[in-house]
Coordinates of C-alpha atoms and ligand atoms in Angstrom, one line a residue:
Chain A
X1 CA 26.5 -16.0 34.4
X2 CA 28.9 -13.4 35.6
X3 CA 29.9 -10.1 35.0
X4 CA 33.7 -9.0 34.1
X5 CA 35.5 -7.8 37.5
X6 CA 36.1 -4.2 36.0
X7 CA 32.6 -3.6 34.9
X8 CA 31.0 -0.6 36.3
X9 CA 27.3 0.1 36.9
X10 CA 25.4 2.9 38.1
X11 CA 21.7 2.1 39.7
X12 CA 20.3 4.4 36.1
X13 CA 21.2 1.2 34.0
X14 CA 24.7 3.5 32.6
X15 CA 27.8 0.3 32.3
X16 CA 31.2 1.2 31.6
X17 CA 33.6 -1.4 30.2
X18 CA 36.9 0.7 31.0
X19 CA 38.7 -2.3 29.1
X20 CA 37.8 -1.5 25.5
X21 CA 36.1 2.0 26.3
X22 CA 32.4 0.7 25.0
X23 CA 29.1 2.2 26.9
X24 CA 26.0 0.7 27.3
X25 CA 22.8 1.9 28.5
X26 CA 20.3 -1.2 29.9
X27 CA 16.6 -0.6 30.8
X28 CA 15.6 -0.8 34.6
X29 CA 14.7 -4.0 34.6
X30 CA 18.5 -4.8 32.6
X31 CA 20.1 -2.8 35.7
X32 CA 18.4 -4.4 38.2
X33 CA 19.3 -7.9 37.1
X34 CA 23.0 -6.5 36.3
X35 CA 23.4 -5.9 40.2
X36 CA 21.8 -8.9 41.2
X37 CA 24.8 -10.5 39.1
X38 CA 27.1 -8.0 40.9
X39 CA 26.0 -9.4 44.3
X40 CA 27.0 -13.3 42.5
X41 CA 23.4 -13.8 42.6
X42 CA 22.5 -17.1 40.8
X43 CA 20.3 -17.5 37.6
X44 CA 17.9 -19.5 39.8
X45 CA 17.8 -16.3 42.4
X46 CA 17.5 -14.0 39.7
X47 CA 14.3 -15.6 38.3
X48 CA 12.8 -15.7 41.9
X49 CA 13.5 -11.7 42.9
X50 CA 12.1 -10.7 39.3
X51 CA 9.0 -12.3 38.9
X52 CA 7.8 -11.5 42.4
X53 CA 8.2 -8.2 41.9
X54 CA 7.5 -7.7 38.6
X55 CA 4.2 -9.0 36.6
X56 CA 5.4 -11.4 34.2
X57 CA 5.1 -15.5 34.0
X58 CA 8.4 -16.9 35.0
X59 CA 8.7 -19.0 32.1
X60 CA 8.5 -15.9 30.2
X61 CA 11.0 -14.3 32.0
X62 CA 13.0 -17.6 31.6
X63 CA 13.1 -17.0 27.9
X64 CA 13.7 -13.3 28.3
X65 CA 16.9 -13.6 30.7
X66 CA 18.1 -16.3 28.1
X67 CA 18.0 -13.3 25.6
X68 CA 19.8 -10.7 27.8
X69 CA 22.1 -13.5 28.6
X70 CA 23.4 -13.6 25.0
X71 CA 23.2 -9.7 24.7
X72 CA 25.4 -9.4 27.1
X73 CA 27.9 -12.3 26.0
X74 CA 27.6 -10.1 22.8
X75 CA 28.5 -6.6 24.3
X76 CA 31.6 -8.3 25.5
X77 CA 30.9 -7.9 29.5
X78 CA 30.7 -11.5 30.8
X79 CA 33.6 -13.8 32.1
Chain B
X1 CA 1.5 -6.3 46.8
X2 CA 1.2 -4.7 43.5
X3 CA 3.7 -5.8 40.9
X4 CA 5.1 -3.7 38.5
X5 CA 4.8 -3.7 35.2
X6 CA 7.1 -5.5 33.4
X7 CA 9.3 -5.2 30.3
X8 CA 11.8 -7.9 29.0
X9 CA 15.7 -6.5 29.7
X10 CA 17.9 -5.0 27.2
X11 CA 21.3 -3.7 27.0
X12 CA 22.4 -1.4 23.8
X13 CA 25.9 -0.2 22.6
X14 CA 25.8 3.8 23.5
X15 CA 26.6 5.3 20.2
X16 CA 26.8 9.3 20.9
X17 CA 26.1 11.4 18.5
X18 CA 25.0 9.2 15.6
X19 CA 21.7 9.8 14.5
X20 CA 19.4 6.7 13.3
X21 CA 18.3 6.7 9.6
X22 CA 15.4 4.9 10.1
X23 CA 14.0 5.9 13.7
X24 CA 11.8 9.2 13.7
X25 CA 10.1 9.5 16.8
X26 CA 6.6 10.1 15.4
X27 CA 7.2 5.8 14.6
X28 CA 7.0 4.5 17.4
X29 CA 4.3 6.7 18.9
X30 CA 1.3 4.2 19.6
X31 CA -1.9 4.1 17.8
X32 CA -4.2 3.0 19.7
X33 CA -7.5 3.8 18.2
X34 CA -8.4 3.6 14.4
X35 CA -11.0 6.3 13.9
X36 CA -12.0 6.4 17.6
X37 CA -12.5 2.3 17.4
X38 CA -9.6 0.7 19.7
X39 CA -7.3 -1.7 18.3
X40 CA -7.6 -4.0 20.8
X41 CA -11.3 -4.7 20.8
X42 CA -11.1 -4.4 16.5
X43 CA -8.9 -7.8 16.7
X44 CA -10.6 -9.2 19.5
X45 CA -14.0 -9.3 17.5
X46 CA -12.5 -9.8 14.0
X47 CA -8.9 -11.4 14.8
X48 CA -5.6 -10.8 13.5
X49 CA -4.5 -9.8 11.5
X50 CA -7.0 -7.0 10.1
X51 CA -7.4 -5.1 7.5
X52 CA -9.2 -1.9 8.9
X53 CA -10.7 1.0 5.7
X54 CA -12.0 4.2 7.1
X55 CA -14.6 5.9 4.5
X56 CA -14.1 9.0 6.3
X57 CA -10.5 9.2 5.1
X58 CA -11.6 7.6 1.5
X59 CA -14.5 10.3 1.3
X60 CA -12.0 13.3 2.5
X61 CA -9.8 12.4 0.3
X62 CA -11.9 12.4 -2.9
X63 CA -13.8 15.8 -1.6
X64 CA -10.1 17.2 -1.4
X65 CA -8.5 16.4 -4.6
X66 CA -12.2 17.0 -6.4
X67 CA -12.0 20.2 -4.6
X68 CA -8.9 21.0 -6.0
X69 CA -9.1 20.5 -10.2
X70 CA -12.8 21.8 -9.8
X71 CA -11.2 25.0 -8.4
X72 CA -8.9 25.2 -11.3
X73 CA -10.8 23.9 -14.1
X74 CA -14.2 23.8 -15.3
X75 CA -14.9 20.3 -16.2
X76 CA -13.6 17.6 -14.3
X77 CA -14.5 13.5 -13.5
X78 CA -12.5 11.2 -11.5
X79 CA -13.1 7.5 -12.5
X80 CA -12.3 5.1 -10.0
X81 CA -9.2 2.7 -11.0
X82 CA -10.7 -0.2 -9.9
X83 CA -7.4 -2.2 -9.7
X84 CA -6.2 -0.4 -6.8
X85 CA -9.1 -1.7 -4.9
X86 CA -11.9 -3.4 -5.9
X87 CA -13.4 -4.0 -2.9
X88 CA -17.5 -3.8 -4.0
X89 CA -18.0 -1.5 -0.5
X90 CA -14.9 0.8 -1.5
X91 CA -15.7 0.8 -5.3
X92 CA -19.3 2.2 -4.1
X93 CA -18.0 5.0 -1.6
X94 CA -16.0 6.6 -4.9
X95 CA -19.4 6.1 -7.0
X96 CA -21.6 7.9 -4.4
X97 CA -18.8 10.7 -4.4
X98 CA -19.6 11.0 -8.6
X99 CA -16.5 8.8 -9.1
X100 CA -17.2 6.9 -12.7
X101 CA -15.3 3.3 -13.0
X102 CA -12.2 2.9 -14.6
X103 CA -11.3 -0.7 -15.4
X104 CA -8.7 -3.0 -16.9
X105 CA -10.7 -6.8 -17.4
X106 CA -13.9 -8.3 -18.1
X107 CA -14.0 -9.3 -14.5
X108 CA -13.4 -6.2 -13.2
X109 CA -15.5 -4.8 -16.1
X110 CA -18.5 -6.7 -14.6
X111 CA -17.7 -5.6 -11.2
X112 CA -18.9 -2.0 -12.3
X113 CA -21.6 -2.9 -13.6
X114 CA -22.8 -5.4 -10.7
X115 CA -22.2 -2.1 -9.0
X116 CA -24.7 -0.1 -10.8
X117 CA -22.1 2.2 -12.6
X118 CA -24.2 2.6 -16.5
X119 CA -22.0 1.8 -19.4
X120 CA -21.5 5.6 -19.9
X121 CA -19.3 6.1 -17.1
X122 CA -17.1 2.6 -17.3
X123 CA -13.5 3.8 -19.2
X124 CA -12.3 0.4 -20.8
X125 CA -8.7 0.6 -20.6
X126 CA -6.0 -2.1 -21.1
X127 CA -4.7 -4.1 -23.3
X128 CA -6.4 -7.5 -22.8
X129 CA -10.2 -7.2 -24.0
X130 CA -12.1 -10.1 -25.3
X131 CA -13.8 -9.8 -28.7
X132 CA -17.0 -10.3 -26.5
X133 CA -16.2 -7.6 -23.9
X134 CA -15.3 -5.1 -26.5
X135 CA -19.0 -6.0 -28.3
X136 CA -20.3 -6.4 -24.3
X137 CA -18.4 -2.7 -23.7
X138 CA -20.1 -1.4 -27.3
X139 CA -22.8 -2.4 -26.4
X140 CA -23.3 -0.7 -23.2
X141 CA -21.9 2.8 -24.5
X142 CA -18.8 2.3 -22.5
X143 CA -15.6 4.5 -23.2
X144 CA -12.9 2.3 -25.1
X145 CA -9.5 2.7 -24.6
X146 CA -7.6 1.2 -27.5
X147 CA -4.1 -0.1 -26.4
X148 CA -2.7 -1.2 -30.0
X149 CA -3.4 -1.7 -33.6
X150 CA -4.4 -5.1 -33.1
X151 CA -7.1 -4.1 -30.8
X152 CA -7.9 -0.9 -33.3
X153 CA -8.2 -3.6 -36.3
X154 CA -10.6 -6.2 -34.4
X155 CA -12.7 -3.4 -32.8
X156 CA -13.0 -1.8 -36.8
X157 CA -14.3 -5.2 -37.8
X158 CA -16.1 -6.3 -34.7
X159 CA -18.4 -3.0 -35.1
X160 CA -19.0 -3.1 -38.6
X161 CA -19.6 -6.9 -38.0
X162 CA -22.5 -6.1 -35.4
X163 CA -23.5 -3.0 -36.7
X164 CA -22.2 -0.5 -33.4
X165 CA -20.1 2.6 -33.0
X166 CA -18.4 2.3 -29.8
X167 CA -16.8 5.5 -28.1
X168 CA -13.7 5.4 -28.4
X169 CA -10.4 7.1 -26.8
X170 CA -6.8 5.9 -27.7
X171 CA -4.0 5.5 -24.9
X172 CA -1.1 7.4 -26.0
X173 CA 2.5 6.6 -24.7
X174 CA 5.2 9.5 -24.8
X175 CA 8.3 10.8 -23.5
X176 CA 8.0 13.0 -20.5
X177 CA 11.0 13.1 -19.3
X178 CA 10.4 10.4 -16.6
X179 CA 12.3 7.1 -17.3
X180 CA 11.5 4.3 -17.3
X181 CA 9.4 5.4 -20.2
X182 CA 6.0 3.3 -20.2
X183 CA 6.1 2.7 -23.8
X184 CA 4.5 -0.7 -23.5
X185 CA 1.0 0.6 -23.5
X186 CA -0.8 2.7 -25.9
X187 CA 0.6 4.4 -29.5
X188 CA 3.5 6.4 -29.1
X189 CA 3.7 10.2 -30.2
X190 CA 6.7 11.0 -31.0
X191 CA 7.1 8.5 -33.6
X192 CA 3.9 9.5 -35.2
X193 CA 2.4 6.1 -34.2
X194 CA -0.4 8.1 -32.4
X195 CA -1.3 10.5 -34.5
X196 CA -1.5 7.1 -37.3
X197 CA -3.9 5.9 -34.8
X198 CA -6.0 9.0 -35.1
X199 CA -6.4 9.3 -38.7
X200 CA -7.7 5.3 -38.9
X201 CA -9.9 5.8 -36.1
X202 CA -11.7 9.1 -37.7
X203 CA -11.5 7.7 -41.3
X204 CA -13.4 4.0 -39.6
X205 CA -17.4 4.8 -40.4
X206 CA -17.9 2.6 -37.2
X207 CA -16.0 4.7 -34.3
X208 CA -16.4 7.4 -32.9
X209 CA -13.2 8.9 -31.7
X210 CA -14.5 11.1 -28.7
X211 CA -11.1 11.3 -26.1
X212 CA -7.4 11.0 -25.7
X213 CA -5.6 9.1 -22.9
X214 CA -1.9 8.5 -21.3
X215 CA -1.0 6.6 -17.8
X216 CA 2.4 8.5 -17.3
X217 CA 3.4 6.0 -14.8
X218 CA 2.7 5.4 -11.0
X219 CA 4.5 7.4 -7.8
X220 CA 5.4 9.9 -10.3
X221 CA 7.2 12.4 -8.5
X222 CA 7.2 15.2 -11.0
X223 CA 4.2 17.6 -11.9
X224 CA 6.8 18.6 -14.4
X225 CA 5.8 15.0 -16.5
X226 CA 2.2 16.2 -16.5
X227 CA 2.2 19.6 -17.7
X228 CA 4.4 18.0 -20.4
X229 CA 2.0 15.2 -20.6
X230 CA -1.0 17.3 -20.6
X231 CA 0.9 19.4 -23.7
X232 CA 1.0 16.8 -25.9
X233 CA -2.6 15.6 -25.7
X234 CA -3.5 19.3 -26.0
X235 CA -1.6 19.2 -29.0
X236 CA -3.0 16.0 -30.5
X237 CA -6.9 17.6 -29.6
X238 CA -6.2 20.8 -31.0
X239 CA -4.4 19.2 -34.4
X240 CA -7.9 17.1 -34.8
X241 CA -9.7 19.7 -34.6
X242 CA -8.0 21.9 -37.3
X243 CA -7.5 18.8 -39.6
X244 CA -10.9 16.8 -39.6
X245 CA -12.7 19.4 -37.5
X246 CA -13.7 17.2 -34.7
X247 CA -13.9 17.9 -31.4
X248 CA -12.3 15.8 -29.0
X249 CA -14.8 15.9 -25.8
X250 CA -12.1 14.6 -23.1
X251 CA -8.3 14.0 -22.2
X252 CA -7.8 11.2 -19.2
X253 CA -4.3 11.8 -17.9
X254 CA -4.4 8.0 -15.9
X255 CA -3.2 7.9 -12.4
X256 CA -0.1 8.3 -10.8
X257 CA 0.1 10.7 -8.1
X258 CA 1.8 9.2 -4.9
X259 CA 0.7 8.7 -1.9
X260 CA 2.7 9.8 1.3
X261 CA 4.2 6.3 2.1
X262 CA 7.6 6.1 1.9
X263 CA 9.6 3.9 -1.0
X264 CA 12.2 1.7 0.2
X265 CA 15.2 3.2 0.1
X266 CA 13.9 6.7 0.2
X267 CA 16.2 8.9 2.9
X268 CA 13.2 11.0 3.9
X269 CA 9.9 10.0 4.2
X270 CA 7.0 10.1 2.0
X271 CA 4.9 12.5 4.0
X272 CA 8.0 15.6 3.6
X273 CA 8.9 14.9 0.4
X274 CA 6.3 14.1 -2.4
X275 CA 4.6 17.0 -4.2
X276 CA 1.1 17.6 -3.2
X277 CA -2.2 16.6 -5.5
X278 CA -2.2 20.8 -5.8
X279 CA 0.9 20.9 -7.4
X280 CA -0.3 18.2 -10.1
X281 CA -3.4 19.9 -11.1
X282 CA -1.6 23.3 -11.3
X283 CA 0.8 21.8 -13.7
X284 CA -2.0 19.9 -15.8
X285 CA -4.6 22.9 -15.4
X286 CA -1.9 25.5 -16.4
X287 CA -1.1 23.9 -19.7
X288 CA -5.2 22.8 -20.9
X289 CA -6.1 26.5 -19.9
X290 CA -3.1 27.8 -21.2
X291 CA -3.1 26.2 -24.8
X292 CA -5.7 28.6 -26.0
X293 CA -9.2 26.8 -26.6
X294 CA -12.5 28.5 -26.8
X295 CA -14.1 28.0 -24.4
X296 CA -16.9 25.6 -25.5
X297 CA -13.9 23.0 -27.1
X298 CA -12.4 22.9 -23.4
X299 CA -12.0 19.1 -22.7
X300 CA -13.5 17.4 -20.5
X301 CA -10.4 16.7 -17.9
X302 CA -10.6 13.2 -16.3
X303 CA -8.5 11.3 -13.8
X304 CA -8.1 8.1 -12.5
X305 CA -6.2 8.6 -9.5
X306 CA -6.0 5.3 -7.7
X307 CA -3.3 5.3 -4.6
X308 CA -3.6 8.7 -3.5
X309 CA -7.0 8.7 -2.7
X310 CA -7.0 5.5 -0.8
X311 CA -3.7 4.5 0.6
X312 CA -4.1 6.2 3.8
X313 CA -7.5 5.1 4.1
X314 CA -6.0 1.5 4.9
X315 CA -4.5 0.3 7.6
X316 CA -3.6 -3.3 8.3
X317 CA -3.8 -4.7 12.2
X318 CA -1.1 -7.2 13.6
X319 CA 0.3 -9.5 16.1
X320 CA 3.9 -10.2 17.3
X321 CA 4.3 -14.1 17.3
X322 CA 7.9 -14.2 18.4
X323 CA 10.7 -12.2 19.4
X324 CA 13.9 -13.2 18.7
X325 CA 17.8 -11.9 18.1
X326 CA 19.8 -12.9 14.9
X327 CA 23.1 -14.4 14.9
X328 CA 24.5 -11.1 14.5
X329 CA 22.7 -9.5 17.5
X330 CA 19.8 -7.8 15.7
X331 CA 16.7 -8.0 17.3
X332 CA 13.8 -9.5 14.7
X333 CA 10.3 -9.6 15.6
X334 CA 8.4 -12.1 13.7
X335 CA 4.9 -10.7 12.4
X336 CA 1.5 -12.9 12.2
X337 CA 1.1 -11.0 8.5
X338 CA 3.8 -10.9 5.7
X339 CA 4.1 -10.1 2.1
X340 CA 1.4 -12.2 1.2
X341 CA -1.0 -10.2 2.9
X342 CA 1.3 -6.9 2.7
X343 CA 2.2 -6.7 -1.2
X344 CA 2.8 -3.1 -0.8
X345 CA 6.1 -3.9 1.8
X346 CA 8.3 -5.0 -1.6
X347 CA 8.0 -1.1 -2.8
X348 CA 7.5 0.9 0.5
X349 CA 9.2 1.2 4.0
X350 CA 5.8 1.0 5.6
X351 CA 5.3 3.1 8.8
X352 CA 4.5 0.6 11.7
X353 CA 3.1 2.3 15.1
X354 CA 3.0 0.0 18.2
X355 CA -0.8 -0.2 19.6
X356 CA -0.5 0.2 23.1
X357 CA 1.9 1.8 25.7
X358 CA 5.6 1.0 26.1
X359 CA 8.2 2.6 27.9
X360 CA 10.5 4.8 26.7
X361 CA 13.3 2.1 25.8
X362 CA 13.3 1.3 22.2
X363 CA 15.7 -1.1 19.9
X364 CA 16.4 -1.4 16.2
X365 CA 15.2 -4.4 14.6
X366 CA 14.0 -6.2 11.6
X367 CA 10.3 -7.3 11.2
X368 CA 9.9 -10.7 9.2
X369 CA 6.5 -12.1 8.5
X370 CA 5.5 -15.5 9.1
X371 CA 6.2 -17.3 5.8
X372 CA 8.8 -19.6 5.4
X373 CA 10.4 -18.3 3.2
X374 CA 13.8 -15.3 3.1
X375 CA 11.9 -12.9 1.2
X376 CA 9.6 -12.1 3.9
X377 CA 10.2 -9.2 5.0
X378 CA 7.9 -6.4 6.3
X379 CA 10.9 -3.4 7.5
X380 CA 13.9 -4.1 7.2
X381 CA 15.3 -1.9 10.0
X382 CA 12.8 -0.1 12.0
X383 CA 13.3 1.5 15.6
X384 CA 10.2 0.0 17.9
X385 CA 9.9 -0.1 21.5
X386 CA 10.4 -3.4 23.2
X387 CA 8.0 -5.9 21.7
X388 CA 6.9 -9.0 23.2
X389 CA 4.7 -12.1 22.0
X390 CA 1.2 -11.1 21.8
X391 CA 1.7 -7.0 21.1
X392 CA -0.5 -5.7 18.9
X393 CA 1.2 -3.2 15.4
X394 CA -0.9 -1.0 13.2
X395 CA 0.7 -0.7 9.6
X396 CA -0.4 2.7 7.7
X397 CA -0.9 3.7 4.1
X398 CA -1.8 0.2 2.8
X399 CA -4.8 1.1 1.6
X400 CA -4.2 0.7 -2.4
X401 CA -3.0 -2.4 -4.6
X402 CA -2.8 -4.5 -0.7
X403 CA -6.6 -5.5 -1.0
X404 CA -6.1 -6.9 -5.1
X405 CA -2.2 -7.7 -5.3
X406 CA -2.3 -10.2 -2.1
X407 CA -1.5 -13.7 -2.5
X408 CA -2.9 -16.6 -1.0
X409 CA -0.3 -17.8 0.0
X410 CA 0.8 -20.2 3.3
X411 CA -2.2 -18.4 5.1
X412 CA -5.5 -17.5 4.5
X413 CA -6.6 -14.1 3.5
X414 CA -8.0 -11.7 6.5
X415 CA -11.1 -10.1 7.2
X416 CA -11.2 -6.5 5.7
X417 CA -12.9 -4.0 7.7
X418 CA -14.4 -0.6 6.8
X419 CA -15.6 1.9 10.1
X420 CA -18.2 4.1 8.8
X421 CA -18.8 8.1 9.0
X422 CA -20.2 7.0 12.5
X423 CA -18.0 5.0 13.5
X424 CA -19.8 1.5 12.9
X425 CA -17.5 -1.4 12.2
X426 CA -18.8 -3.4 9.0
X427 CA -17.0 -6.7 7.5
X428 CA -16.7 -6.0 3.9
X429 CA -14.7 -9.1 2.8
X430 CA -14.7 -12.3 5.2
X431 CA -11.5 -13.9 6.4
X432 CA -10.8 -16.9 4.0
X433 CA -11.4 -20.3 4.8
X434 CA -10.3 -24.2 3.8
X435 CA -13.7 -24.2 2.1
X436 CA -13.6 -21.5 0.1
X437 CA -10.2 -22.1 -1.1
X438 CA -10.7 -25.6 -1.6
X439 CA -14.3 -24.7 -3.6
X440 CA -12.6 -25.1 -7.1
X441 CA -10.8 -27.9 -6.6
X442 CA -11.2 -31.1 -8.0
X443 CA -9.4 -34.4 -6.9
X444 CA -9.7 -37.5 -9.6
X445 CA -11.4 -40.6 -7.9
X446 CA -8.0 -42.7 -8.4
X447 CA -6.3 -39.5 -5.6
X448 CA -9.0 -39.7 -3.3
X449 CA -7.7 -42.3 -1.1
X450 CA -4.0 -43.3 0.4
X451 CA -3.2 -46.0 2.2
X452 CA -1.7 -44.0 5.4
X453 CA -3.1 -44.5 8.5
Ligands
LIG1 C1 -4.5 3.0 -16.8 C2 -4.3 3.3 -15.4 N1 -5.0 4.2 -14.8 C3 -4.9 4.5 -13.4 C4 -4.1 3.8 -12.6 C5 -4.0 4.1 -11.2 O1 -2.7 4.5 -10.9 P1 -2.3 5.2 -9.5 O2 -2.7 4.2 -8.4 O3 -0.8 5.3 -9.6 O4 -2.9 6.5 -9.4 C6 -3.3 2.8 -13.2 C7 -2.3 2.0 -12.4 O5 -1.3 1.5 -12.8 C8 -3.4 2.5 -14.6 O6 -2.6 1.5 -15.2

């Protein structure tokens, strides 16, 4: 999984995609995991940093990130 | 260290500007607590999902609307349309209010009297009755509806056969304006049908022709339809009186005032738009007062208001099975009730509350029930906040048609609960199970075996 080059993000879970002009808005948890993608983190990585900070089974989370994954496949913003 | 609380991710398309048709903020406000009985401990005890009746709301509600035709008018009786719910424990909390019965079947017919309502106050109406329910209903001094001439004809001859004279009223179907016209049910007036009606029933040595009666329709939007519908009874009463000198003792103007839910399709909702149960009884109080009786000949006014007295007693308790996005990118939340249990979702937009805290994040989605089948559908676009497997929903308004109209269908009908004046949680129908819906079943001996194993 990995975010378009041009995408920007700010820490408040704003994206800009200055390619077709679309804004997003993610919740906190959304941004976080968008600039753990920004620093290449893998899906693997990702699962570890979120659910030891955050109180959720990982298999949950699993299922969850599978869902974002396609979200954001459908708003256009991954390679 | 602590962990925080957790919420699955989302990312949504910033639209600016446009303003969701669905999403009012009050929707997604949680309700926690159902008459001061949490949610959570209400489907821990009696599982999911719940139907939860408060008799505070059910009692309110009949003190109000009483309130408000007594303050108009002199004379007034509800009669509780059993058909909207027939639930023995909500039947009795309209009787101990004064409500009479009204019904539409033998069974339900027996249900009023299992509950202790006297003959007297059970108003037959309908067009299905037995020849042995209309002798059963004669019997008992109950008030007879007649629906058609057939009915008129075999109640003649039933009485005459068994030596009674029932009471009798005659549902009358008219235009008021409102269309689709309910002309199924009843004689018509303005065809003269009605009046036809009349002069068998007074010239019949074996009934007594003591009311008039007309079910406009149900939701009616329009006080207009009863002041019109109130005029033409008026004017039916007042021409039996000058022509045969008889005095017609009531006028039952049926249901069919809404309730605040909303109906599908409907750009505002329910609770800003539909006329209040004080602009109904001005309308029909305007026109009986109005029409110029003396005072002893006033009618008797009676109503049998079903959905608007109990609809927002109801509320019906959930459970989010799944979460899931479309193949177009919609979010749908799968529900652990449907339609089967939900009638009421194929006429209203229901309003659905989360029951516990959520962040301020919230997405548009559809919620589905858990039948298999496409038709299942309990909103089909509501704004919620994030939902996960396992969160609990509160659906309002369902109390009225939910509790008779359900189907057995795929799953097993819930517990229904009603929370008392103090707050006391009492099962008044028991959740369903293999046994009892297997009870009247019957396999032949040659089907009771097969040879898998
Ligand atoms: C004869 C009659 N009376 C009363 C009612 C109750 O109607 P509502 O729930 O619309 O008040 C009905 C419902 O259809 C009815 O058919």
């Amino acid at each position: 999984m990995k975010l378009k080059k041009n995408i920007a993000t700010s820490a408040e879970g704003f994206i800009f995609n200055p390619g077709t002009g679309d804004s997003f808005s993610t919740n906190p948890i959304g941004a976080e995991i968008l600039s753990l993608l920004k620093e290449e983190k893998t899906i693997a990585e990702i699962i570890d940093v979120i659910s030891a900070k955050y109180d959720v089974d990982q298999s949950q989370f699993e299922k969850d990130l599978d869902d974002f994954k396609s979200q954001l496949e459908d708003s256009n913003i991954l390679d | 260290m602590e962990k925080l609380r957790y919420e699955r991710p989302i990312i949504q398309k910033m639209n600016t500007g446009l303003m969701n048709k669905f999403g009012t903020r009050t929707e997604y406000e949680p309700v926690t607590h159902i008459e001061s009985v949490p949610v959570k401990s209400l489907i821990k005890e009696y599982g999911s999902p719940l139907f939860v009746i408060s008799e505070k709301q059910i009692r309110r509600n009949y003190q109000n609307a009483t309130r408000i035709f007594k303050t108009r008018y002199p004379k007034v009786q509800f009669a509780w349309s059993y058909k909207t719910n027939y639930m023995n424990a909500v039947c009795q909390v309209f009787h101990q209010e004064g409500s009479w019965a009204e019904v539409v079947s033998g069974f339900e017919y027996n249900k009023a009297l299992g509950n202790g309502v006297p003959g007297s106050k059970i108003i037959f109406n309908g067009p299905d009755k037995t020849d042995e329910q209309l002798i059963a209903a004669a019997r008992n001094n109950s008030l007879i509806h007649i629906d058609h001439f057939d009915e008129l004809y075999s109640l003649i001859k039933l009485s005459e056969e068994n030596n009674l004279k029932p009471r009798v009223a005659i549902r009358v179907n008219m235009d008021t304006g409102i269309y689709p016209k309910w002309d199924r049910f009843g004689f018509n007036f303005e065809n003269g049908q009605a009046w036809n009606a009349i002069t068998r029933i007074i010239n019949s040595e074996n009934l007594d022709l003591v009311g008039l009666h007309c079910h406009i329709g149900t939701f009616m939007l329009s006080p207009a339809a009863y002041a019109v519908a109130a005029t033409k009874l008026c004017e039916l009463t007042w021409s039996i009186k000058e022509k045969f000198n008889k005095t017609i003792q009531y006028i039952d103007l049926g249901g069919g005032f809404p309730s605040t839910n909303t109906l599908k399709g409907a750009y505002l909702p329910g609770s800003d738009t539909v006329p209040s149960i004080d602009q109904f009884a001005d309308a029909i109080t305007d026109v009986i007062l109005g029409y110029g009786f003396k005072h002893d000949d006033l009618p008797l006014l009676i109503l049998e208001t079903g959905r608007a007295l109990i609809d927002d007693a109801g509320f019906l308790l959930g459970t989010v099975l799944a979460s899931k996005r479309l193949s177009d990118g919609r979010r749908a939340t799968i529900l652990d009730f449907g339609v089967n249990s939900l009638f009421t979702a194929f006429w209203y937009d229901h309003k659905v509350s989360p029951a516990q805290a959520f962040g301020q994040h919230t997405e548009e989605m559809v919620l589905y029930g858990p039948l298999c089948m496409n038709i299942d559908i309990v909103r089909e676009s509501i704004t919620m906040p994030l939902l996960e497997k396992g969160n609990h929903l509160v659906v309002h308004k369902v109390g009225a048609y939910n509790m008779t109209q359900w189907m057995q269908f795929i799953t097993l009908r819930p517990n229904i609960l009603m929370i008392d004046k103090e707050n006391n949680t009492h099962v008044i129908r028991k959740a369903e199970t293999l046994e009892y819906l297997e009870l009247n079943e019957q396999v032949p001996e040659h089907l009771k075996h097969n040879p898998l194993k």
